[in-house]
GROMACS .gro file of C-alpha atoms in nm:
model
  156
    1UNK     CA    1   8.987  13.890  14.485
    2UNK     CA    2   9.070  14.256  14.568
    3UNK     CA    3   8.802  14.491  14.487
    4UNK     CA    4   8.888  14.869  14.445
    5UNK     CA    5   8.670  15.041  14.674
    6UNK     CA    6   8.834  15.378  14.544
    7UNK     CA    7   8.694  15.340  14.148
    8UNK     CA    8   8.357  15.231  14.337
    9UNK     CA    9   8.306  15.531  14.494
   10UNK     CA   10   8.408  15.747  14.225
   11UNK     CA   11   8.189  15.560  13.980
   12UNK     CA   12   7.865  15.586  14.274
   13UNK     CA   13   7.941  15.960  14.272
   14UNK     CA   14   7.923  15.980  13.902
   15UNK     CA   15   7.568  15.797  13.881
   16UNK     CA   16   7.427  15.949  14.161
   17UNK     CA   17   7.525  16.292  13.995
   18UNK     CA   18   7.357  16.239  13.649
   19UNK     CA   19   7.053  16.061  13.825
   20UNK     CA   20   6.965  16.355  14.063
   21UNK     CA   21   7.083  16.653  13.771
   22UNK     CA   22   6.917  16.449  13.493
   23UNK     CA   23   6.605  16.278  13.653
   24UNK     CA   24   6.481  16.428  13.953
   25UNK     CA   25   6.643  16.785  13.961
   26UNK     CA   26   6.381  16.925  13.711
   27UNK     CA   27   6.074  16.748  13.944
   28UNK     CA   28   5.946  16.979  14.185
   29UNK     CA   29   6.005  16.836  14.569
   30UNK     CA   30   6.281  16.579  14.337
   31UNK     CA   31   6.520  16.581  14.653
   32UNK     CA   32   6.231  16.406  14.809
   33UNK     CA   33   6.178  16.143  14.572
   34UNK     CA   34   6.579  16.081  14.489
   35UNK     CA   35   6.675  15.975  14.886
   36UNK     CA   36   6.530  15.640  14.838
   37UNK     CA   37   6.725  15.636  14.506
   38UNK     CA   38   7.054  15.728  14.611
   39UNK     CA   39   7.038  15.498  14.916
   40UNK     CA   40   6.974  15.183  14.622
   41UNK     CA   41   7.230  15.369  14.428
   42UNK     CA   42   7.544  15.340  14.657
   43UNK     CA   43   7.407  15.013  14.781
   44UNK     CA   44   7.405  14.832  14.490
   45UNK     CA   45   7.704  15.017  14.321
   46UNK     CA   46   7.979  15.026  14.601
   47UNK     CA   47   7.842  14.789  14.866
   48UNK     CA   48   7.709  14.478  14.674
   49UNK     CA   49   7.984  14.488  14.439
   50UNK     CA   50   8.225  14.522  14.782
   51UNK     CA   51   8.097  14.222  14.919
   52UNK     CA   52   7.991  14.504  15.216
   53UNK     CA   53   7.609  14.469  15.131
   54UNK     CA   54   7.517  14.399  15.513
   55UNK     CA   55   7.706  14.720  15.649
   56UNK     CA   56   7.482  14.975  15.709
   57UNK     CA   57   7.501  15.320  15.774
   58UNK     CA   58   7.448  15.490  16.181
   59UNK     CA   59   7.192  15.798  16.161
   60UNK     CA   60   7.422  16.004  16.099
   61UNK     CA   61   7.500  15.852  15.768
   62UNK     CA   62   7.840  15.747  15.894
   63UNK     CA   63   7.938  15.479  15.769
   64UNK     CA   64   8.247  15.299  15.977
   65UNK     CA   65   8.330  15.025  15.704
   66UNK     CA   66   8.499  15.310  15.435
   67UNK     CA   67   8.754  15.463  15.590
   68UNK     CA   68   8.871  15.787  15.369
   69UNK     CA   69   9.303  15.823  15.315
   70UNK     CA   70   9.388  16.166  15.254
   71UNK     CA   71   9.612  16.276  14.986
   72UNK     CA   72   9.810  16.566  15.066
   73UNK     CA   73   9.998  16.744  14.854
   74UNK     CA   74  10.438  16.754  14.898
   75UNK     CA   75  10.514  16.948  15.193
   76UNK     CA   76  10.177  17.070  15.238
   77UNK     CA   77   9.805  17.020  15.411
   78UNK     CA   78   9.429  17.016  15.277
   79UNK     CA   79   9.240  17.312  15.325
   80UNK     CA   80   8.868  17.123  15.537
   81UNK     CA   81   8.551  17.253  15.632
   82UNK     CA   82   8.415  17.166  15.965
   83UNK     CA   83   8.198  17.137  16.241
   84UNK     CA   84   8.146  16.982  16.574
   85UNK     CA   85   7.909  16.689  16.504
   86UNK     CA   86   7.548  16.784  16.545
   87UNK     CA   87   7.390  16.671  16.804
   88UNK     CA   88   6.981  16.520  16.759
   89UNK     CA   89   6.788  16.889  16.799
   90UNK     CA   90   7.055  17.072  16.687
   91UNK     CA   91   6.870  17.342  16.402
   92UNK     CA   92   7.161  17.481  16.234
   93UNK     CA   93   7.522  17.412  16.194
   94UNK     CA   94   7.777  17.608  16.131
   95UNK     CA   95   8.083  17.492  15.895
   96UNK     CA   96   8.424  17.660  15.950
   97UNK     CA   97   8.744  17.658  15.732
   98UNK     CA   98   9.050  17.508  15.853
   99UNK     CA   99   9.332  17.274  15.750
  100UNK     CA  100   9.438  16.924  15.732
  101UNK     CA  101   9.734  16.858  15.873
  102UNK     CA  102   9.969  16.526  15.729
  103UNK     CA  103   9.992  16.278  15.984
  104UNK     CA  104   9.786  15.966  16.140
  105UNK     CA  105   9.393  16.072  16.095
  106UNK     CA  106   9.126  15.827  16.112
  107UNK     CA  107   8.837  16.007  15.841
  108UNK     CA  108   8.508  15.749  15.774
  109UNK     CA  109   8.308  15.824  15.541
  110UNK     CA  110   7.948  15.989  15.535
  111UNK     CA  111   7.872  16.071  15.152
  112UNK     CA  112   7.901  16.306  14.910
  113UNK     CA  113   7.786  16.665  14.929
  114UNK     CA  114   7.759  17.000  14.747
  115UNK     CA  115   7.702  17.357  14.863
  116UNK     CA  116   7.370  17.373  14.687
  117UNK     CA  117   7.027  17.396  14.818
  118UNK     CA  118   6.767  17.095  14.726
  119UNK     CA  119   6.656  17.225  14.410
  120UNK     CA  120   6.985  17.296  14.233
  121UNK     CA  121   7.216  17.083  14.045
  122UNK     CA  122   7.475  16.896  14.249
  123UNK     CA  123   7.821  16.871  14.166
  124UNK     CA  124   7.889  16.635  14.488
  125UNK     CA  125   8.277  16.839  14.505
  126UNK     CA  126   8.310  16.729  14.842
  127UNK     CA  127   8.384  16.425  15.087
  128UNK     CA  128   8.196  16.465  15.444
  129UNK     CA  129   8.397  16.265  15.664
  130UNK     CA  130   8.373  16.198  16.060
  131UNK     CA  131   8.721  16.231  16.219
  132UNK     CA  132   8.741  15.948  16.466
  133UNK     CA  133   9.105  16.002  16.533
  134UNK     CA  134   9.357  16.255  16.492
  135UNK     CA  135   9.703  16.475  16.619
  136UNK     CA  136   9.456  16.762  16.553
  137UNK     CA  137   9.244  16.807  16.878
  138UNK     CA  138   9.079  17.092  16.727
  139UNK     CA  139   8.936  16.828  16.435
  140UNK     CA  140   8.860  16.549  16.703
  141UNK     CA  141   8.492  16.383  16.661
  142UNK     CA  142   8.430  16.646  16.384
  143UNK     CA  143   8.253  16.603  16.097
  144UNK     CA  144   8.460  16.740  15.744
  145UNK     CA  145   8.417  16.835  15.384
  146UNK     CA  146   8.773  16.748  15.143
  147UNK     CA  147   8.732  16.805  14.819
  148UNK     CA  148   8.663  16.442  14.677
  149UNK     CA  149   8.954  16.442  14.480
  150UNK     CA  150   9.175  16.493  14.792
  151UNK     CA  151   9.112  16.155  14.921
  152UNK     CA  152   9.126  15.776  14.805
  153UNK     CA  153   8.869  15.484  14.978
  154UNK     CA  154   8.918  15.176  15.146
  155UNK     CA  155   8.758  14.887  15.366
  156UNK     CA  156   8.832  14.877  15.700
   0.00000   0.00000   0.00000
């Protein structure tokens, strides 16, 4: 049986959205309380029903069993954030805007994330992806935001 790791995902991101706006947005320190949740959440929604319930995320959060096809539009590219992946002690990152460019790029995913700080409602607009291969040196073993409708899921 073929399961369609693409509606998964969109269907986590969904929950996980109304959860966190709904339920634990309004608590003070909710961000705190909702990790646990979220972690269930995408476990029991994409994973278990996957038949991937004993792949587990690195510390990162990457996760190297969903790999992340983009879609690009005719004739064009995806406009990314990025950033070199953070090392452990690294304080602050710093995202910059670039482009995707068509051709063979190896994207796995790392969740969902907004441009919002812990308090606020989340949206979860984007994708954050680790590049593990690419034509694009620049992009090479950096981490990127696409725009969640920009890109379709799949098991590796």
């Amino acid at each position: 049986m073929s399961v369609d790791l693409d509606r998964l995902m969109r269907q986590y991101r969904e929950c996980a959205r109304h959860v966190w706006n709904t339920y634990f947005q309004p608590l003070e320190d909710g961000w705190h309380e909702f990790v646990n949740v979220e972690h269930a959440l995408f476990h029991g929604l994409v994973l278990v029903q996957a038949g991937m319930e004993n792949v587990r995320p690195d510390a990162s959060g990457l996760m190297e069993g969903i790999r992340m096809r983009p879609c690009f539009p005719p004739g064009g590219h995806l406009e990314i954030f990025h950033v070199k992946t953070p090392t452990e002690g690294d304080r602050a990152v710093e995202w910059q805007q670039g482009r995707l460019k068509p051709g063979e790029t190896d994207l796995r995913f790392q969740g969902f994330f907004d441009w919002a700080n812990h308090d606020d409602p989340q949206d979860y607009r984007f994708v954050r992806a680790r590049v593990l291969a690419t034509q694009q040196p620049e992009l090479e073993g950096c981490d990127v935001l696409l725009e969640f409708q920009t890109v379709t899921f799949e098991r590796v």
